[in-house]
CSV table of C-alpha atoms (C1' of nucleotides) in Angstrom, one decimal:
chain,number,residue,atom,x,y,z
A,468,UNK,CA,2.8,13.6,-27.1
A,469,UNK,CA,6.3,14.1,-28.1
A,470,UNK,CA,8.3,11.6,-30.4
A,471,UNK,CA,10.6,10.5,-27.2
A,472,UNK,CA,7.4,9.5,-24.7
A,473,UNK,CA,5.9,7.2,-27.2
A,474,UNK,CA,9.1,5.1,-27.6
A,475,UNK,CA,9.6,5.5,-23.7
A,476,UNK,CA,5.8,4.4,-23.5
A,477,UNK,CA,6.4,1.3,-25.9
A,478,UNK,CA,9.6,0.2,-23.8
A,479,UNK,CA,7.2,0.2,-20.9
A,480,UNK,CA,4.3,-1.4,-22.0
A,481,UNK,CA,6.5,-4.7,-23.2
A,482,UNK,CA,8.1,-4.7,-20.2
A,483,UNK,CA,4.8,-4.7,-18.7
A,484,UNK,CA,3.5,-7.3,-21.0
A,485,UNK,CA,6.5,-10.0,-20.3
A,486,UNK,CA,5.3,-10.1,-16.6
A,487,UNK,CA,2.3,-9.7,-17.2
A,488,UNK,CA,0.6,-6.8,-15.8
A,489,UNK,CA,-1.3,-3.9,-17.1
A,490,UNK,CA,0.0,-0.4,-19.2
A,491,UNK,CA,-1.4,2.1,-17.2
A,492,UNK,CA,-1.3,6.1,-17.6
A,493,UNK,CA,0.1,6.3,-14.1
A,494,UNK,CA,3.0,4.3,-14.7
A,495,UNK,CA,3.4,5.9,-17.9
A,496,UNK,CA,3.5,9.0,-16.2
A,497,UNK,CA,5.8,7.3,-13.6
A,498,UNK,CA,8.0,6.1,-15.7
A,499,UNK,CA,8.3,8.9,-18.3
A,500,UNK,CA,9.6,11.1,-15.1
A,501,UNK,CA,11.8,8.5,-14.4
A,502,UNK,CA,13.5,8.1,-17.5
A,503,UNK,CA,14.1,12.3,-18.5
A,504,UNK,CA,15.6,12.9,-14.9
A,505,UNK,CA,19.5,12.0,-14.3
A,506,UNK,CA,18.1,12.7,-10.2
A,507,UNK,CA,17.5,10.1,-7.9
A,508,UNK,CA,14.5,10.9,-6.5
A,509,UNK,CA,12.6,9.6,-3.7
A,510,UNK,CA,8.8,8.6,-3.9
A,511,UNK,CA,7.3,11.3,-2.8
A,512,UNK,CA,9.5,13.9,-5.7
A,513,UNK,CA,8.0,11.4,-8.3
A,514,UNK,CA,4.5,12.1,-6.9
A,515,UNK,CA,5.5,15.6,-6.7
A,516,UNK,CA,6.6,16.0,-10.2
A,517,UNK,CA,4.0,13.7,-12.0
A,518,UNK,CA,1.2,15.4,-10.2
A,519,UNK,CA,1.9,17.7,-11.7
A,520,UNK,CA,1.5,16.7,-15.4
A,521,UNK,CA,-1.4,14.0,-14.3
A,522,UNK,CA,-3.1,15.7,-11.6
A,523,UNK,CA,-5.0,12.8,-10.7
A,524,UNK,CA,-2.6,10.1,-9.2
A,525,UNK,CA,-2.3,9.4,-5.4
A,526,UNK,CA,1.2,9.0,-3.8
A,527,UNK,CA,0.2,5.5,-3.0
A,528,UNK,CA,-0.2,4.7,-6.7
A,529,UNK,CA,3.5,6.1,-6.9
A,530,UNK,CA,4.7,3.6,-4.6
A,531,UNK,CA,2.9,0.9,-6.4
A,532,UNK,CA,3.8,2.0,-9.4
A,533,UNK,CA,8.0,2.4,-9.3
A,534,UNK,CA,7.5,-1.1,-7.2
A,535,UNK,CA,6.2,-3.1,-10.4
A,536,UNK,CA,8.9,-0.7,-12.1
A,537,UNK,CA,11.4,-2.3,-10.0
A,538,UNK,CA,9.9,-5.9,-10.7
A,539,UNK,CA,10.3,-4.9,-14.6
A,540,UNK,CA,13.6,-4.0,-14.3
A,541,UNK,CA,12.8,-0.9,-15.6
A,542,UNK,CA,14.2,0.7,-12.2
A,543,UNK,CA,16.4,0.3,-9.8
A,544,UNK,CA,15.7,0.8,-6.2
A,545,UNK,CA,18.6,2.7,-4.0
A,546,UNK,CA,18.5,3.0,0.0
A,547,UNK,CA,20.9,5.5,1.7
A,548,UNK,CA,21.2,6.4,5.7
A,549,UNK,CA,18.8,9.1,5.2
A,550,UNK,CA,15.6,7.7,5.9
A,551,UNK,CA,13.7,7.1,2.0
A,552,UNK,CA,14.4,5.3,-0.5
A,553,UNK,CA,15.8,6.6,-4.2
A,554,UNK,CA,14.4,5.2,-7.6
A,555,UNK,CA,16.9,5.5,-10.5
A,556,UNK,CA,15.5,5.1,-14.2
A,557,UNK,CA,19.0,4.1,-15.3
A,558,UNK,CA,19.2,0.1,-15.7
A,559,UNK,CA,22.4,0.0,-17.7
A,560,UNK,CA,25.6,-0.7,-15.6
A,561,UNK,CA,26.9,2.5,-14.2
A,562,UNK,CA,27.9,3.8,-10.3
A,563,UNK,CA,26.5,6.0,-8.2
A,564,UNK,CA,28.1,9.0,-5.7
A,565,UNK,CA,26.4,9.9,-2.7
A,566,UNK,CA,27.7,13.2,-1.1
A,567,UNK,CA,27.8,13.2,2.6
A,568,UNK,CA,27.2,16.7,3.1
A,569,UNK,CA,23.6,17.3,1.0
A,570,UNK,CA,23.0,13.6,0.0
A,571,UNK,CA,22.5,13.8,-3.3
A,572,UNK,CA,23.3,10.9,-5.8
A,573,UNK,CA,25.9,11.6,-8.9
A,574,UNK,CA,25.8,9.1,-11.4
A,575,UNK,CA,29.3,7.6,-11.9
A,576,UNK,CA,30.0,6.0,-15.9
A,577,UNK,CA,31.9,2.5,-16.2
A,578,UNK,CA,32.1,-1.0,-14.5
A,579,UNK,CA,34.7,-3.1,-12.7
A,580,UNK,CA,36.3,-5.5,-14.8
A,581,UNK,CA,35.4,-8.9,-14.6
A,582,UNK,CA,39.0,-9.8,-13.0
A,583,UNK,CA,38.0,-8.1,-9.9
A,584,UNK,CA,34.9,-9.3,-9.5
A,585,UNK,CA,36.0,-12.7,-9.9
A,586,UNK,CA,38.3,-12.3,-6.8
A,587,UNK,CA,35.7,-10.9,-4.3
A,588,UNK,CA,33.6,-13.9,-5.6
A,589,UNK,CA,36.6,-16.2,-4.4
A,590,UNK,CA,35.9,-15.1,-0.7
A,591,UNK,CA,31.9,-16.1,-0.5
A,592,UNK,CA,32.1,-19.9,0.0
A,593,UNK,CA,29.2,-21.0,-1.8
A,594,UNK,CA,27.5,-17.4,-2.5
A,595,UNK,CA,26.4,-17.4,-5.8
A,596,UNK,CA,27.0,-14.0,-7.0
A,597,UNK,CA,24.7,-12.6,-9.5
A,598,UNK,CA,25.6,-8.6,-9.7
A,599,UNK,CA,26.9,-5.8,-7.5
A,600,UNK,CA,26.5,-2.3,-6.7
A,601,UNK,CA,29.2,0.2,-6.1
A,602,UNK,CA,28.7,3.8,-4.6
A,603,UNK,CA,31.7,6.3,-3.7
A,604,UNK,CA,31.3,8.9,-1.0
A,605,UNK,CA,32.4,11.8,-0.5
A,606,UNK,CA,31.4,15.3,-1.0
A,607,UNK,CA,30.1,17.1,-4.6
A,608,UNK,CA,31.9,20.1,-6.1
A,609,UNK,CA,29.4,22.6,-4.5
A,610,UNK,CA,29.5,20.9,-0.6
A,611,UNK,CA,33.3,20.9,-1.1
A,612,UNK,CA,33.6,24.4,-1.8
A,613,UNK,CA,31.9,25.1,1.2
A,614,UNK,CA,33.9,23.4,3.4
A,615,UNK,CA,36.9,24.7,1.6
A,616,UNK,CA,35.4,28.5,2.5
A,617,UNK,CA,34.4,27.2,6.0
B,861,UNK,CA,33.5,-9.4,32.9
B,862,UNK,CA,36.2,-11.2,30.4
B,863,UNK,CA,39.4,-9.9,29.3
B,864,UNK,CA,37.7,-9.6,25.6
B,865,UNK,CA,35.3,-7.0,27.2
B,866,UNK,CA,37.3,-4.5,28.7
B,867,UNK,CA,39.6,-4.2,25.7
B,868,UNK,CA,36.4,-3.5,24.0
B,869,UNK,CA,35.3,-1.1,26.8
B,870,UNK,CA,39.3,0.8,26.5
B,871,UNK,CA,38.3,1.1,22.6
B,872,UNK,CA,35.1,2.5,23.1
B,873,UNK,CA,35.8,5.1,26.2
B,874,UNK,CA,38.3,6.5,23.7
B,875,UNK,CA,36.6,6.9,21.1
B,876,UNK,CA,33.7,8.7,22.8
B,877,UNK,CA,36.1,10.6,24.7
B,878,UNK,CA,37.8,12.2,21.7
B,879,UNK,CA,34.7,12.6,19.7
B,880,UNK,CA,33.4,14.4,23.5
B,881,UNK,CA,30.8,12.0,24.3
B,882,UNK,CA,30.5,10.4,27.6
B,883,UNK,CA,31.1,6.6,28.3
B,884,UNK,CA,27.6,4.9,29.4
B,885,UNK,CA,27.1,1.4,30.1
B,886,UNK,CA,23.8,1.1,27.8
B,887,UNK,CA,26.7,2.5,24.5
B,888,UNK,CA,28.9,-0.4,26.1
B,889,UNK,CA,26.3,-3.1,26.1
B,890,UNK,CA,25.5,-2.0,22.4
B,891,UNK,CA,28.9,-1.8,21.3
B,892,UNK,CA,29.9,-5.1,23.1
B,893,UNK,CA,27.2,-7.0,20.9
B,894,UNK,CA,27.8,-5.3,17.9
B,895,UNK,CA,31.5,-6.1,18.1
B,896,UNK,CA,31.0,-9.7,19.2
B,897,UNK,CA,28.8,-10.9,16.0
B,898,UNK,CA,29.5,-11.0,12.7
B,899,UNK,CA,25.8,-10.5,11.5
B,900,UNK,CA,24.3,-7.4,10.9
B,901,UNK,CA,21.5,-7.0,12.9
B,902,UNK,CA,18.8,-4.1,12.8
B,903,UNK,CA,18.6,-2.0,15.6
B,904,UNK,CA,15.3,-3.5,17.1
B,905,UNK,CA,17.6,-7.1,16.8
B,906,UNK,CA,20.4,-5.3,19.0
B,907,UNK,CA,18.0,-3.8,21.4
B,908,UNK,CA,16.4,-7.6,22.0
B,909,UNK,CA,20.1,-9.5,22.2
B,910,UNK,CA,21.4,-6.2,24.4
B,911,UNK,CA,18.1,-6.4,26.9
B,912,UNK,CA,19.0,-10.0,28.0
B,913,UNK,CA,22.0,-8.8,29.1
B,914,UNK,CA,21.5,-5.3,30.6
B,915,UNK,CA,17.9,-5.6,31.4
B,916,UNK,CA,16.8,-1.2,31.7
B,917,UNK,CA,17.7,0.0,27.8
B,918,UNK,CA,15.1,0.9,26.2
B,919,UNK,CA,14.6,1.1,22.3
B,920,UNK,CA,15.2,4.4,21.9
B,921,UNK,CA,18.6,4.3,23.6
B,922,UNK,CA,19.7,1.5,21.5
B,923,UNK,CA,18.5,4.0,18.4
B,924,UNK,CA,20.7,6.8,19.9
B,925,UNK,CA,24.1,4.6,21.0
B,926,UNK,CA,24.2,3.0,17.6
B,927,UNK,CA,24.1,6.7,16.1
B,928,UNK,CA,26.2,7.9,18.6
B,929,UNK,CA,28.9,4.8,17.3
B,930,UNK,CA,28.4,6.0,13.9
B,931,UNK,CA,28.9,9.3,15.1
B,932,UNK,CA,32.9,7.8,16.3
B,933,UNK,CA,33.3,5.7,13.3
B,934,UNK,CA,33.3,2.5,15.4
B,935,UNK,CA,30.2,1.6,13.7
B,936,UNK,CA,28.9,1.1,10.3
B,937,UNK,CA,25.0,1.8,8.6
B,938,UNK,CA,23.6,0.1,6.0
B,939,UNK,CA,20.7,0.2,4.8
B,940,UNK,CA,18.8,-1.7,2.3
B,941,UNK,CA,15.5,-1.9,0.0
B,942,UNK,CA,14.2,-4.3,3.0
B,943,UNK,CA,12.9,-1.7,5.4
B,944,UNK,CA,14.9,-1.1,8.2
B,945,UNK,CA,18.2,0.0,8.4
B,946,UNK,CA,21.7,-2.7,9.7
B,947,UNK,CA,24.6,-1.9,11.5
B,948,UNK,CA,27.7,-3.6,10.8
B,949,UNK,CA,30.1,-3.4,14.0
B,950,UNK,CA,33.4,-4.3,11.6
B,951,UNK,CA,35.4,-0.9,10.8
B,952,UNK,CA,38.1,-2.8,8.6
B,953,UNK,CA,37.6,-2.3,5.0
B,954,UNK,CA,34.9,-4.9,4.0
B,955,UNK,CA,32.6,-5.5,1.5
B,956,UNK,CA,29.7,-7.7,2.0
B,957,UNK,CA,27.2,-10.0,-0.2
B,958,UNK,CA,23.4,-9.7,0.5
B,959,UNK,CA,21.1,-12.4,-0.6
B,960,UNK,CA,18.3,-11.3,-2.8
B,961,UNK,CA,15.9,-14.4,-1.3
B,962,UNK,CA,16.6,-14.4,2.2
B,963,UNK,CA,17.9,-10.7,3.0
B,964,UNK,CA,21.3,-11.8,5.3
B,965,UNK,CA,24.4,-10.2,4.9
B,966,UNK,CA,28.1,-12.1,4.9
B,967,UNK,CA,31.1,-10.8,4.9
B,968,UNK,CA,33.5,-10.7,2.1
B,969,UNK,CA,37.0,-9.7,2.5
B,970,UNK,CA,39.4,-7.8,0.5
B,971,UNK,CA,39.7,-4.4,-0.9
B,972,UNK,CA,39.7,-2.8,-4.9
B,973,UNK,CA,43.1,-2.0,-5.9
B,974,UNK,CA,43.4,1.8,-5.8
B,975,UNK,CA,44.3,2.2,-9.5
B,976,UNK,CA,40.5,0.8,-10.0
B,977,UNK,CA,39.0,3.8,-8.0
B,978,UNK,CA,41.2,6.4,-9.5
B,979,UNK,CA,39.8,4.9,-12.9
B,980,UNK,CA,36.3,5.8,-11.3
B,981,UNK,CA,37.4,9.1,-10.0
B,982,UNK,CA,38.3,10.2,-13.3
B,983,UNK,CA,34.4,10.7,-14.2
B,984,UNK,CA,33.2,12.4,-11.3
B,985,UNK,CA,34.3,15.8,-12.1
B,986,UNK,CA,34.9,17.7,-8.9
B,987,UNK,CA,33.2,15.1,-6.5
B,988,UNK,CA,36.1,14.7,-4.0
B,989,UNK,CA,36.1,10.9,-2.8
B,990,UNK,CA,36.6,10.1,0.4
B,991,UNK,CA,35.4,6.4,0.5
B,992,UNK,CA,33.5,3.5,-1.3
B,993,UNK,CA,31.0,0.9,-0.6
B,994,UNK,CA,30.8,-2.2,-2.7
B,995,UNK,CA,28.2,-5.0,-1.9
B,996,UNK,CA,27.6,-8.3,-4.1
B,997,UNK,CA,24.0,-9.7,-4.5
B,998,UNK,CA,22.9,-13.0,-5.3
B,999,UNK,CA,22.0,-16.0,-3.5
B,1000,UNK,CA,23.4,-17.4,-0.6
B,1001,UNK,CA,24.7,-21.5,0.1
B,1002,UNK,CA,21.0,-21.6,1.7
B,1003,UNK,CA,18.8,-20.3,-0.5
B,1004,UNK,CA,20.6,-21.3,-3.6
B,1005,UNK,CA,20.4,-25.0,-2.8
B,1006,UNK,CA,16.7,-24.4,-2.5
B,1007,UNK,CA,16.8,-22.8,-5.7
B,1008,UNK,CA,18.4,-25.9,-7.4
B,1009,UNK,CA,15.5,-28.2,-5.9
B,1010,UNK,CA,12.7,-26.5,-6.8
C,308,DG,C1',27.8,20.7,40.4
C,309,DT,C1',26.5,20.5,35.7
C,310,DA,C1',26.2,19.1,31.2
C,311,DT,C1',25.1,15.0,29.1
C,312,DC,C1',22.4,10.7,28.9
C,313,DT,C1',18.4,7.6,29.6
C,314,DG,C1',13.7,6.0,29.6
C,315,DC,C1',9.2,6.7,28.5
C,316,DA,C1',5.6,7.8,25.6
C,317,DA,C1',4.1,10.5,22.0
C,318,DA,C1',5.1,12.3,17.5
C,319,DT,C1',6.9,12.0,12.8
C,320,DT,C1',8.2,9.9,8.7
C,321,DT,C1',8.0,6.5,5.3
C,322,DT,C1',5.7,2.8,3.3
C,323,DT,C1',2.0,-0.6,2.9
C,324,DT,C1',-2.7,-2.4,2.9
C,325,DG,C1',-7.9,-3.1,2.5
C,326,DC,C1',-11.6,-2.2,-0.1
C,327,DC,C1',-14.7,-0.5,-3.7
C,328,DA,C1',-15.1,1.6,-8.0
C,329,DG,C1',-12.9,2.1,-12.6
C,330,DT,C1',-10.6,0.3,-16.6
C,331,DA,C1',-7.5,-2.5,-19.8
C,332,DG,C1',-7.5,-6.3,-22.6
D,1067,DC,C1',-16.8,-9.7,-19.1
D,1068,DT,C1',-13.2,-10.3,-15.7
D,1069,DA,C1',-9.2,-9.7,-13.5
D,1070,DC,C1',-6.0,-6.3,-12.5
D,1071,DT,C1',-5.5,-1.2,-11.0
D,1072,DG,C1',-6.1,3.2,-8.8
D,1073,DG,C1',-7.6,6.2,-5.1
D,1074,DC,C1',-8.6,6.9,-0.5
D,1075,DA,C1',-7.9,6.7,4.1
D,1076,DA,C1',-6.4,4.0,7.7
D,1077,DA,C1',-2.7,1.0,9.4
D,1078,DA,C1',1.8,-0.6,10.0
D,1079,DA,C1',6.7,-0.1,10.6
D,1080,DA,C1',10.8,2.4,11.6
D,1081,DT,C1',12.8,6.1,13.6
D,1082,DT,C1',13.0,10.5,16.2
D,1083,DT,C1',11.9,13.8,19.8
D,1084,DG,C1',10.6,16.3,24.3
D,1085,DC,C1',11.1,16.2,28.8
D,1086,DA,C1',12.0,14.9,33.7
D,1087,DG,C1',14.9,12.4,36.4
D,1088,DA,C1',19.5,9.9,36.7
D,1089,DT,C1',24.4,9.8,35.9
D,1090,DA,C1',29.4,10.5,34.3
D,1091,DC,C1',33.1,13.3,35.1
DNA sequence: GTATCTGCAAATTTTTTGCCAGTAG
DNA sequence: CTACTGGCAAAAAATTTGCAGATAC
């Protein structure tokens, strides 16, 4: 096992440990794919692509899996109009853009400073605010060009 | 039928007619509600507020008219991790704040200053922006007194 | 008159669940 | 050991679709 999936591996199982639940070889597995991929990919890609490496994991096991992910805060969960939902491995502050055209998700670097935020706070009587998610649309460099050419 | 209602009838027939859709009164009675509430109900919550009203819609018409208002940008989808997808029947720029405990949706007015997104665009190399979605989470009046008691 | 829309029921897609055997701690 | 997990298959939930009759224009 490369140097990189034991220290992913040990990230994970403390996680684990501080609420309590099991390290497993399929959330390694999960979780490993997770982490190496800047994708966004739904469910049934992560079954896809870890089946690959652990032959023996169900898709329901997936599901379970990036759900106690999610409860870890080892992952984010990300819905989108199209149906299923998106797990990104990425849980430092950072954007997403969703093209409208092929739906996939770019990641987008930096944060809104805290100035801003403070304002929108100002309008949610009582709503205690505790993060935020931001997402551009639009279209990606290769869906643009095609409309360009169109 | 009230004033209100055929000013939102005039907004609607010209919308579909541009985009080359036909007026119907089931899109009417959807669009009505939609316009008329500042929740964001799921479309099975539509099709049970629009049935009192105009008793013959079925579900799948209410799935197909709120797609169709999409379609004409008099409508807004969102979805979240919660299973079924909201429409939001405000086309203003908006942001809204979801409650991580009880699921609703409010409002929240006001808009990023544009110097913020060009800041944003700057790392997105070649994804051509055409728009932004920005939602708060946290914990609403409700659900954060209950918070504080337990 | 004709293309579009609706309602119905059936199909699809996505996600969740129950249950028994297997395994981590 | 004992409780938590995984696999399987079945169920549930959400949404879409095919088609015949109805309707807007």
């Amino acid at each position: 096992m490369p140097q990189q999936d034991q220290t992913t591996d040990l990230v994970l199982r403390e996680a684990l440990e501080a609420n309590g639940q099991r390290f497993t070889e399929q959330r390694a597995a999960v979780y490993r794919f997770l982490a190496s991929t800047d994708k966004h990919p739904t469910a049934d890609e992560v079954f896809l692509a870890v089946r690959s490496e652990v032959p023996v994991i169900s898709l329901a096991t997936v599901y379970k899996s990036l759900e106690t992910l999610v409860g870890c805060g080892l992952a984010m969960k990300l819905t989108y109009g199209d149906g299923s939902a998106r797990y990104d491995g990425r849980t430092d502050p950072h954007h997403h853009a969703r093209c409208l055209s092929c739906s996939r998700i770019f990641d987008v670097g930096g944060h809104l400073p805290p100035e801003e935020l403070d304002d929108l706070e100002e309008g949610t009587e009582g709503f205690q605010v505790t993060g935020y998610r931001l997402e551009l649309t639009g279209y990606c460099s290769r869906c643009g060009k095609e409309q360009a050419e169109a």
